[in-house]
Amino acid sequence: MVKRIEKKPQDKLTATGNSTLNPFTEPIAFVEPGEEIEVSTWDAYGGIISPTRTFQEAVDQGLAGALNPVTGPIYIRGAEPGDTLVVEILDIEVPEWGGSSIIPGFGALEGWLNLMKPRTKISYIKEDKITYETDHGKTIELETEPFIGTIGVSPAYEAIQTLAPGPHGGNMDCPDIRPGNTLYLPVTQKGALFGLGDVHAIQGDGEICGTAVEIGAVVKIRFNVLKKTIAWPRVESDDMIMTVCSARPLEDAARLAYRELINWMVSDYGWDRDDAYMFLSLAVKARIAQIVDPLYTVVAKVSKKYL
Amino acid sequence: MVKRIEKKPQDKLTATGNSTLNPFTEPIAFVEPGEEIEVSTWDAYGGIISPTRTFQEAVDQGLAGALNPVTGPIYIRGAEPGDTLVVEILDIEVPEWGGSSIIPGFGALEGWLNLMKPRTKISYIKEDKITYETDHGKTIELETEPFIGTIGVSPAYEAIQTLAPGPHGGNMDCPDIRPGNTLYLPVTQKGALFGLGDVHAIQGDGEICGTAVEIGAVVKIRFNVLKKTIAWPRVESDDMIMTVCSARPLEDAARLAYRELINWMVSDYGWDRDDAYMFLSLAVKARIAQIVDPLYTVVAKVSKKYL
Amino acid sequence: MVKRIEKKPQDKLTATGNSTLNPFTEPIAFVEPGEEIEVSTWDAYGGIISPTRTFQEAVDQGLAGALNPVTGPIYIRGAEPGDTLVVEILDIEVPEWGGSSIIPGFGALEGWLNLMKPRTKISYIKEDKITYETDHGKTIELETEPFIGTIGVSPAYEAIQTLAPGPHGGNMDCPDIRPGNTLYLPVTQKGALFGLGDVHAIQGDGEICGTAVEIGAVVKIRFNVLKKTIAWPRVESDDMIMTVCSARPLEDAARLAYRELINWMVSDYGWDRDDAYMFLSLAVKARIAQIVDPLYTVVAKVSKKYL
Amino acid sequence: MVKRIEKKPQDKLTATGNSTLNPFTEPIAFVEPGEEIEVSTWDAYGGIISPTRTFQEAVDQGLAGALNPVTGPIYIRGAEPGDTLVVEILDIEVPEWGGSSIIPGFGALEGWLNLMKPRTKISYIKEDKITYETDHGKTIELETEPFIGTIGVSPAYEAIQTLAPGPHGGNMDCPDIRPGNTLYLPVTQKGALFGLGDVHAIQGDGEICGTAVEIGAVVKIRFNVLKKTIAWPRVESDDMIMTVCSARPLEDAARLAYRELINWMVSDYGWDRDDAYMFLSLAVKARIAQIVDPLYTVVAKVSKKYL
């Protein structure tokens, strides 16, 4: 039977405990490497929207509480500072609806599209299909591509808001952190102090209006610990290795991701550094994960068949 | 029979005539809309490297001349300021080798990877395969994915160097400008005054070392003219519409491309603006074309099946 | 007699307690509004360099501990979330020497000036003069212009490293936070939980090598509390009002500072918003405070005689 | 008697000839080194606004023509590619009024201050005083601080719009290019092909609404030619040396300006490079010239007394 870690009830969520990744909050669960666990997560709104209540209405009703809350901290036994936490994403159970919103003051085109009004749009989800009803009367069906938007470990000594990504993971909004893939995170605290939330049923590159189809979900994962040190989050799929880096401006996020990928090719696959640089100039793929959070995120990838 | 436009001999290349897109240079050819033409192009080095001569050696021998030269200007009859030039990319004939280089002072990780040395690497091409020999003794085979790196029309009154991209096209280094796709460019001069060059046999996202597998090639294209006005280059494939925008920092290139795509959905497909914004937050794809030229380039795409 | 708050001994400094501004650490002192106090501060190195030990030597000897440590938290009675903390900078007592350093991996021209070597340079200070000995054999005398580099209050729920500036203050490295001027900070915690350190005997605009003449100092200040809310740090001198904002890229720090200054003119001085915008286009002064920390800082100023 | 170069009549202004700096346009005057000349200039609007006509009205009346037009090209005898053109700014004769404008789509806070409306404000100038009437009924007097906003030479082979700054000078909007100071420009064309315009009676740092008090003026200058090569514009006052560099994002403009200043200290004043870097970290001054043009401009300065 799979061990299940429940999210805290909404009225028990706290700003530091759930809206930061931090070394101060008591773990809510202790997990063994290799154990399969299920974690229930809040949506990015902290559960305050519904098919009958928009985000703006919820804010006006005073319901807005923890921002982008994570379920955690989860203590992984055996994880020590300097280690790498391995997170296998096994499955994501998607609910029957999710909501995307325009939130004035937030979003990639804020200031570029004047006069946007607050708005929440509910999309229903059934048998891996999302139904999007357009304003001009069309019904569009999208395949779900669920992934974990916010996932990370405690920073070394800071408490970093869960709206921000960084070397510790966090709000990377990277669609490659999805079932079937494995995420690697640099551990800086005993037990790693892991948290996750902000699952998306689908998201475009850049998450441009600031939200995707935001869902509360149940995520099945398995942890392991490697006795090696990495600098930034990494992802591995069946056929690609990927680095996930965050910075501003966006080109610096890209440069970090490219450099980390070169470093990985050099350390683990025997490449010469300058040769890896030239080769990636021919063969790397890059995805803009998001340009709406405090730092922007880019994923750089190269096919394993070349390594 | 297909009309063929030959590139000028290397010793006839001029800085303004071939290393800018401009309204000052006399057309080298006049073309009718609908006519199929072949254009021979210089590689980005202006033809000075070879399997036995690196770029640095060529520079040291005083061979460096026109930078990233284009073949043109080509005058398209009937094209008027305010029109849109349609360029169907029909085919690209690839030669037997191409060269990528590290050029100190150039490239996305210049300053991030200290002590890089100048270097040119020749890759041989045969039957749609590129052979890359790594420094650590591996042979990698890559499928060719040829596309046109620099392609554009004359600016309204400036002469803009062919190393730079912009609203007029130019050095976008966008792999989607490839056979089978159609490029749209905003016309600002009578006859459009089109030029192209800098073909790549393959390129990774970002063109990070500053060069791809650079080739001189023969490109088969067909022009048409639309009596409509666009602001930035657009691309259409069988299944996607795409906008190609350039700016610094990179997030501004992305914002422009997203905004242009929204504008396109509104003007041609009946979408409400804010709804298009929310929908793209779920369904847009974005590619970093390059982060090495005077402005950086991002392509934003959405599937036609949603429109 | 002036109340004095001593910095903790070096071996008692902790990463969270002294290298973040945070709501978790117990106050080391409680202060009344209006009371004049003296605070002793660590230099940015945490006291590990000396005229006979460079920063690199100290690192190699394992002495590097708390980064950019602050003295605090200081609890100001009566300060409540939503208030503004007023900090009058009364005096800075400067020691006999300070040290500036090149630290590879840090600094505004890292990657722009290749191959810089680690280095620490001690400058002696006497009667308000700093003596700088150049490598080419000149002796330069600079007037001291001491100010507080890192000064701020606790964030609302995060623990933010003291290397970073933000709306809460922090590592702004703003030379206008100097004796005679008054700093305003937005309070988000009961008691404000104030900290300061990183005093500079002098600093150029940008703090380009990443360090100034870094000194441990004794700072005389007086707190007050205003029942009004501000969004970012503000400074007032005899003749100017100033806003101090931090972001990346640098233009966003400037835009924030300009906008905050417009907001101030509108709320407190009766200006129309667009008119303030046009007027500042004629009369604002802007200083690049620093471009080396996790966010960059700009100060925008306007003369009180126009308000 | 001083030789006077008249600006072209408005109906003779051409986009390439007057709204670019370029190597294609025939010189309108030939000047000897050492000769004192007067040049009459257009305001940045091309002379279409007046106390009774706003910029928006002029645009609506179809009057908008050449953008930010320069008077030129002026051919300086003896100037050769690789030389440095010396421009002594002797005097600026200021007219009786100038106009600043909010132009939607332009300006540093466009998108940051929603809903700005187009607007032109006339300020009268008398005996070195500018009178600014605020919307809330105050009259403010500002001392004039006239300088040349756009000043430069022809690029090597491009025609660059006069709205843009660059290594060739152009629209730097740098208040230090004022009477009493000397500007140095890198020559890339025989005769330098100099142009100037866009004089400001006063401007704040950043030129944030996109315009200053824009005036047509008469500028008295004297040219000389140095047989040395520089990379970017430089300015010298009685007591400072300054570098003026342009890029995006703004931190890159600052980094270029700092690096150029270090290079100048090394080449002309005998400094060691890393020592100059450390010293400027203590003593450099930096001014944000403008953040509204296609590239942003920063001036970095150091006092001659330290050199």
XYZ file of N, CA and C in Angstrom, chain B residues 10-182:
519
model
N 33.022 36.691 -54.409
C 33.478 37.208 -53.121
C 34.161 38.576 -53.236
N 34.939 38.782 -54.284
C 35.661 40.060 -54.388
C 34.752 41.217 -54.835
N 33.501 40.910 -55.125
C 32.552 41.967 -55.472
C 31.593 42.273 -54.319
N 31.713 41.488 -53.239
C 30.852 41.752 -52.080
C 31.209 43.112 -51.494
N 30.193 43.862 -51.076
C 30.463 45.145 -50.433
C 29.764 45.178 -49.088
N 30.311 46.020 -48.208
C 29.802 46.054 -46.834
C 28.339 46.493 -46.828
N 28.040 47.617 -47.451
C 26.643 48.048 -47.440
C 25.784 47.146 -48.306
N 26.261 46.812 -49.486
C 25.451 46.051 -50.434
C 25.121 44.648 -49.954
N 26.054 44.003 -49.261
C 25.840 42.614 -48.893
C 25.816 42.361 -47.390
N 26.328 43.272 -46.619
C 26.315 43.088 -45.168
C 25.307 43.998 -44.480
N 24.433 44.616 -45.278
C 23.251 45.265 -44.703
C 22.036 44.902 -45.558
N 20.872 45.010 -44.977
C 19.636 45.105 -45.754
C 19.339 46.585 -45.817
N 19.116 47.116 -47.027
C 19.109 48.569 -47.199
C 18.354 48.994 -48.432
N 17.934 50.248 -48.472
C 17.211 50.759 -49.647
C 18.116 51.437 -50.668
N 19.442 51.342 -50.509
C 20.366 52.120 -51.340
C 20.988 51.319 -52.482
N 21.049 49.998 -52.312
C 21.775 49.173 -53.264
C 20.883 48.791 -54.447
N 21.447 48.825 -55.644
C 20.705 48.441 -56.849
C 20.325 46.965 -56.794
N 19.096 46.632 -57.145
C 18.698 45.222 -57.182
C 19.596 44.421 -58.121
N 19.834 43.174 -57.733
C 20.590 42.293 -58.635
C 19.651 41.432 -59.476
N 18.368 41.436 -59.131
C 17.410 40.650 -59.919
C 16.008 41.181 -59.691
N 15.156 40.961 -60.691
C 13.747 41.362 -60.611
C 12.900 40.105 -60.775
N 11.940 39.925 -59.898
C 11.204 38.668 -59.866
C 9.713 38.953 -59.856
N 8.961 38.072 -60.521
C 7.499 38.189 -60.519
C 6.912 37.382 -59.363
N 5.828 37.859 -58.788
C 5.101 37.032 -57.827
C 4.696 35.712 -58.473
N 4.806 34.634 -57.727
C 4.390 33.329 -58.226
C 5.478 32.567 -58.946
N 6.537 33.257 -59.309
C 7.642 32.648 -60.038
C 8.518 31.841 -59.067
N 8.952 30.659 -59.486
C 9.824 29.851 -58.631
C 11.275 30.232 -58.931
N 12.055 30.546 -57.916
C 13.449 30.920 -58.179
C 14.400 30.155 -57.278
N 15.614 30.034 -57.753
C 16.705 29.464 -56.959
C 17.704 30.575 -56.659
N 18.166 30.627 -55.431
C 19.153 31.642 -55.055
C 20.357 30.938 -54.447
N 21.532 31.255 -54.951
C 22.736 30.684 -54.321
C 23.210 31.657 -53.245
N 23.660 31.121 -52.116
C 23.987 31.967 -50.953
C 25.386 31.693 -50.426
N 25.963 32.707 -49.824
C 27.218 32.581 -49.095
C 26.968 32.002 -47.708
N 27.968 31.309 -47.174
C 27.858 30.954 -45.759
C 28.139 32.212 -44.921
N 27.895 32.122 -43.622
C 28.006 33.294 -42.751
C 29.423 33.863 -42.703
N 30.404 33.039 -43.032
C 31.799 33.512 -43.029
C 32.144 34.268 -44.313
N 31.247 34.304 -45.269
C 31.564 34.900 -46.560
C 32.485 34.004 -47.375
N 32.466 32.695 -47.097
C 33.188 31.743 -47.944
C 34.677 31.639 -47.676
N 35.130 32.110 -46.545
C 36.590 32.140 -46.340
C 37.124 30.942 -45.564
N 36.257 30.114 -44.997
C 36.783 28.910 -44.338
C 36.675 27.727 -45.286
N 37.412 26.681 -44.970
C 37.366 25.449 -45.764
C 37.845 24.312 -44.868
N 37.744 23.087 -45.328
C 38.260 21.976 -44.511
C 39.735 22.145 -44.138
N 40.446 23.001 -44.861
C 41.857 23.185 -44.523
C 42.183 24.585 -44.019
N 41.176 25.400 -43.741
C 41.444 26.748 -43.225
C 40.395 27.147 -42.192
N 40.828 27.377 -40.959
C 39.894 27.796 -39.906
C 39.535 29.270 -40.090
N 38.533 29.697 -39.371
C 38.123 31.093 -39.443
C 39.249 31.995 -38.941
N 39.905 31.593 -37.851
C 40.979 32.406 -37.310
C 42.129 32.532 -38.316
N 42.468 31.426 -38.970
C 43.507 31.474 -40.002
C 43.101 32.409 -41.135
N 41.858 32.343 -41.534
C 41.373 33.209 -42.616
C 41.469 34.679 -42.214
N 41.104 34.961 -40.947
C 41.206 36.337 -40.456
C 42.667 36.774 -40.445
N 43.530 35.903 -39.959
C 44.957 36.243 -39.890
C 45.549 36.455 -41.286
N 44.997 35.766 -42.267
C 45.483 35.929 -43.649
C 44.817 37.123 -44.348
N 44.022 37.880 -43.601
C 43.410 39.084 -44.178
C 42.255 38.807 -45.109
N 41.662 37.622 -44.991
C 40.580 37.268 -45.911
C 39.213 37.751 -45.459
N 39.092 38.106 -44.176
C 37.758 38.474 -43.676
C 37.252 39.706 -44.401
N 36.077 39.568 -44.982
C 35.518 40.685 -45.735
C 34.112 40.959 -45.262
N 33.155 40.795 -46.162
C 31.754 41.045 -45.810
C 31.318 40.064 -44.731
N 30.634 40.594 -43.727
C 30.168 39.786 -42.601
C 28.779 39.269 -42.903
N 28.578 37.989 -42.751
C 27.251 37.393 -42.897
C 26.555 37.917 -44.163
N 27.215 37.805 -45.326
C 26.693 38.452 -46.542
C 25.409 37.803 -47.062
N 24.524 38.652 -47.582
C 23.297 38.153 -48.219
C 23.397 38.291 -49.725
N 22.648 37.440 -50.406
C 22.457 37.572 -51.839
C 21.241 38.475 -52.040
N 21.441 39.560 -52.748
C 20.355 40.512 -52.948
C 20.929 41.872 -53.270
N 20.104 42.915 -53.338
C 18.652 42.909 -53.163
C 17.923 42.294 -54.361
N 16.881 41.569 -54.062
C 15.992 41.030 -55.082
C 14.707 41.861 -55.052
N 14.340 42.361 -56.224
C 13.182 43.244 -56.358
C 11.978 42.409 -56.739
N 10.930 42.426 -55.914
C 9.714 41.658 -56.221
C 8.672 42.625 -56.776
N 8.319 42.402 -58.015
C 7.399 43.322 -58.697
C 6.040 43.329 -57.995
N 5.510 44.502 -57.826
C 4.178 44.639 -57.238
C 4.184 44.841 -55.731
N 5.346 44.636 -55.100
C 5.406 44.823 -53.644
C 5.527 46.313 -53.330
N 4.636 46.803 -52.496
C 4.595 48.223 -52.143
C 4.692 48.372 -50.622
N 5.190 49.517 -50.167
C 5.212 49.758 -48.716
C 3.823 49.525 -48.117
N 3.788 48.836 -46.995
C 2.516 48.521 -46.353
C 2.003 47.127 -46.711
N 2.565 46.526 -47.769
C 2.184 45.155 -48.128
C 2.915 44.140 -47.254
N 2.519 42.898 -47.438
C 3.224 41.778 -46.806
C 3.844 40.921 -47.898
N 5.130 40.657 -47.770
C 5.798 39.768 -48.724
C 5.673 38.335 -48.223
N 5.183 37.472 -49.101
C 5.046 36.048 -48.779
C 6.236 35.316 -49.393
N 6.966 34.563 -48.593
C 8.116 33.813 -49.100
C 7.897 32.337 -48.797
N 7.558 31.574 -49.821
C 7.444 30.124 -49.621
C 8.829 29.497 -49.729
N 9.246 28.793 -48.698
C 10.545 28.109 -48.731
C 10.297 26.727 -49.317
N 10.763 26.506 -50.538
C 10.436 25.261 -51.233
C 11.487 24.185 -50.992
N 12.740 24.593 -50.999
C 13.791 23.576 -50.869
C 15.123 24.246 -50.518
N 15.988 23.500 -49.847
C 17.360 23.960 -49.601
C 18.311 22.838 -50.004
N 19.210 23.151 -50.908
C 20.209 22.188 -51.370
C 21.478 22.371 -50.528
N 21.846 21.317 -49.844
C 22.909 21.389 -48.843
C 24.224 20.891 -49.432
N 25.349 21.548 -49.139
C 26.637 21.108 -49.695
C 27.245 19.955 -48.887
N 28.487 19.618 -49.167
C 29.098 18.416 -48.568
C 29.735 18.641 -47.206
N 29.896 19.894 -46.829
C 30.424 20.174 -45.483
C 29.967 21.556 -45.035
N 30.049 21.762 -43.732
C 29.776 23.074 -43.155
C 30.682 23.248 -41.957
N 30.793 24.478 -41.468
C 31.740 24.712 -40.377
C 31.122 25.506 -39.248
N 31.361 25.043 -38.019
C 30.979 25.823 -36.835
C 32.246 26.301 -36.148
N 32.165 27.440 -35.451
C 33.374 28.047 -34.872
C 33.111 28.640 -33.505
N 34.123 28.593 -32.675
C 34.188 29.453 -31.493
C 34.990 30.689 -31.886
N 34.391 31.857 -31.714
C 35.033 33.121 -32.075
C 35.113 33.973 -30.815
N 36.308 34.095 -30.206
C 36.396 34.859 -28.944
C 35.774 36.254 -29.092
N 34.996 36.649 -28.098
C 34.286 37.923 -28.143
C 32.869 37.772 -28.656
N 32.493 36.551 -29.006
C 31.181 36.299 -29.602
C 30.626 35.009 -28.986
N 29.335 34.908 -28.865
C 28.730 33.689 -28.338
C 28.049 33.921 -27.006
N 27.059 33.057 -26.709
C 26.190 33.268 -25.554
C 26.910 33.055 -24.235
N 27.968 32.255 -24.217
C 28.642 31.981 -22.952
C 30.008 32.644 -22.876
N 30.295 33.501 -23.834
C 31.455 34.376 -23.757
C 31.418 35.076 -22.393
N 32.471 34.964 -21.635
C 32.493 35.568 -20.302
C 31.951 34.617 -19.242
N 31.201 33.600 -19.672
C 30.671 32.606 -18.716
C 31.538 31.355 -18.712
N 32.210 31.117 -19.816
C 33.197 30.038 -19.906
C 34.526 30.716 -20.217
N 35.303 30.987 -19.202
C 36.549 31.719 -19.443
C 37.520 30.913 -20.297
N 38.394 31.663 -21.004
C 39.526 31.037 -21.677
C 39.186 30.154 -22.869
N 38.049 30.420 -23.515
C 37.792 29.687 -24.748
C 38.766 30.146 -25.821
N 39.181 29.187 -26.632
C 40.119 29.501 -27.704
C 39.398 29.482 -29.037
N 39.892 30.279 -30.026
C 39.257 30.261 -31.341
C 39.399 28.872 -31.945
N 38.399 28.502 -32.716
C 38.373 27.141 -33.191
C 37.356 27.016 -34.304
N 37.666 26.251 -35.335
C 36.662 25.933 -36.361
C 36.595 24.431 -36.504
N 35.396 23.927 -36.595
C 35.197 22.488 -36.714
C 34.386 22.227 -37.976
N 34.923 21.388 -38.861
C 34.218 21.050 -40.096
C 33.394 19.788 -39.851
N 32.143 19.832 -40.277
C 31.302 18.629 -40.219
C 30.914 18.261 -41.639
N 31.081 16.975 -41.966
C 30.732 16.536 -43.322
C 29.268 16.104 -43.373
N 28.673 16.320 -44.536
C 27.238 16.092 -44.701
C 27.027 15.159 -45.891
N 26.234 14.120 -45.682
C 25.991 13.158 -46.762
C 24.625 12.536 -46.564
N 23.833 12.541 -47.591
C 22.492 11.941 -47.529
C 21.732 12.363 -46.270
N 21.652 13.658 -46.076
C 20.874 14.221 -44.966
C 21.408 13.861 -43.582
N 22.662 13.472 -43.511
C 23.283 13.190 -42.211
C 24.528 14.066 -42.056
N 24.663 14.629 -40.865
C 25.862 15.392 -40.519
C 26.700 14.540 -39.588
N 27.971 14.442 -39.876
C 28.857 13.657 -39.010
C 29.668 14.601 -38.129
N 29.505 14.468 -36.829
C 30.226 15.314 -35.866
C 31.210 14.439 -35.108
N 32.480 14.766 -35.220
C 33.523 14.005 -34.510
C 33.843 14.735 -33.207
N 33.592 14.092 -32.073
C 33.854 14.761 -30.797
C 35.342 14.696 -30.457
N 35.745 15.565 -29.545
C 37.137 15.565 -29.093
C 37.483 14.322 -28.284
N 36.470 13.700 -27.685
C 36.774 12.500 -26.893
C 36.560 11.220 -27.706
N 36.605 11.368 -29.054
C 36.722 10.185 -29.894
C 35.425 9.506 -30.309
N 34.302 10.193 -30.160
C 33.041 9.619 -30.597
C 32.628 10.208 -31.942
N 31.903 9.450 -32.727
C 31.322 9.968 -33.970
C 29.806 10.035 -33.792
N 29.264 11.221 -33.971
C 27.827 11.410 -33.793
C 27.202 11.736 -35.131
N 26.072 11.110 -35.400
C 25.352 11.405 -36.627
C 24.100 12.224 -36.299
N 23.955 13.353 -36.966
C 22.787 14.226 -36.767
C 22.024 14.329 -38.080
N 20.712 14.262 -38.011
C 19.908 14.509 -39.213
C 20.024 15.986 -39.589
N 20.179 16.298 -40.848
C 20.170 17.712 -41.243
C 18.775 18.296 -41.007
N 18.746 19.547 -40.602
C 17.483 20.299 -40.477
C 17.749 21.688 -41.043
N 17.952 21.762 -42.372
C 18.417 23.023 -42.961
C 17.356 24.121 -42.893
N 17.835 25.345 -42.685
C 16.925 26.508 -42.682
C 17.737 27.750 -43.024
N 17.027 28.846 -43.262
C 17.681 30.101 -43.658
C 17.868 30.971 -42.422
N 19.127 31.278 -42.089
C 19.421 32.055 -40.879
C 19.119 33.532 -41.037
N 19.475 34.097 -42.198
C 19.296 35.530 -42.436
C 18.437 35.728 -43.673
N 17.324 36.384 -43.482
C 16.366 36.564 -44.576
C 15.511 37.772 -44.233
N 15.408 38.713 -45.179
C 14.630 39.893 -44.840
C 14.479 40.833 -46.005
N 13.852 41.949 -45.698
C 13.623 42.996 -46.701
C 14.317 44.270 -46.244
N 14.319 45.263 -47.109
C 14.936 46.534 -46.747
C 14.137 47.229 -45.645
N 14.831 47.791 -44.661
C 14.153 48.688 -43.719
C 13.627 49.924 -44.457
N 12.812 50.711 -43.773
C 12.172 51.871 -44.401
C 13.182 52.923 -44.840
N 14.191 53.197 -44.040
C 15.173 54.213 -44.459
C 16.557 53.965 -43.901
N 16.704 52.953 -43.076
C 18.015 52.613 -42.536
C 18.694 51.553 -43.397
N 20.009 51.400 -43.197
C 20.744 50.245 -43.694
C 21.155 49.472 -42.445
N 20.545 48.328 -42.226
C 20.776 47.573 -40.993
C 21.687 46.390 -41.282
N 22.718 46.242 -40.478
C 23.685 45.172 -40.687
C 23.002 43.800 -40.689
N 23.507 42.910 -41.526
C 22.906 41.578 -41.654
C 23.185 40.696 -40.444
N 23.995 41.153 -39.509
C 24.157 40.409 -38.254
C 22.972 40.619 -37.318
N 22.146 41.629 -37.581
C 21.056 41.982 -36.669
C 19.707 41.537 -37.216
N 18.835 41.063 -36.343
C 17.445 40.825 -36.729
C 16.594 42.036 -36.365
N 15.353 42.042 -36.817
C 14.458 43.150 -36.490
C 13.099 42.933 -37.125
N 12.250 43.968 -37.104
C 10.933 43.860 -37.749
C 11.034 43.543 -39.238
N 12.153 43.886 -39.835
C 12.351 43.663 -41.271
C 12.848 42.243 -41.568
N 12.996 41.413 -40.549
C 13.607 40.097 -40.724
C 15.067 40.163 -40.328
N 15.955 39.763 -41.245
C 17.380 39.804 -40.932
C 17.840 38.523 -40.256
N 18.829 38.684 -39.380
C 19.524 37.515 -38.815
C 18.728 36.887 -37.662
N 17.566 36.337 -37.983
C 16.689 35.779 -36.954
C 17.158 34.411 -36.478
N 17.912 33.689 -37.328
C 18.413 32.356 -36.966
C 17.304 31.484 -36.400
N 16.193 31.490 -37.103
C 14.996 30.785 -36.642
C 14.810 29.494 -37.435
N 14.996 28.335 -36.791
C 14.945 27.054 -37.499
C 13.594 26.754 -38.151
N 12.565 27.532 -37.832
C 11.269 27.308 -38.464
C 11.180 27.935 -39.851
N 12.177 28.694 -40.245
C 12.190 29.253 -41.603
C 12.873 28.220 -42.500
N 12.132 27.159 -42.757
C 12.694 25.958 -43.388
C 11.760 25.462 -44.503
N 12.262 24.572 -45.348
C 11.460 24.062 -46.454
C 10.116 23.528 -45.974
N 9.079 23.912 -46.691
C 7.726 23.496 -46.336
C 6.961 24.602 -45.624
N 7.703 25.557 -45.025
C 7.053 26.656 -44.304
C 7.020 27.925 -45.146
N 6.155 28.849 -44.729
C 6.015 30.124 -45.431
C 6.322 31.259 -44.471
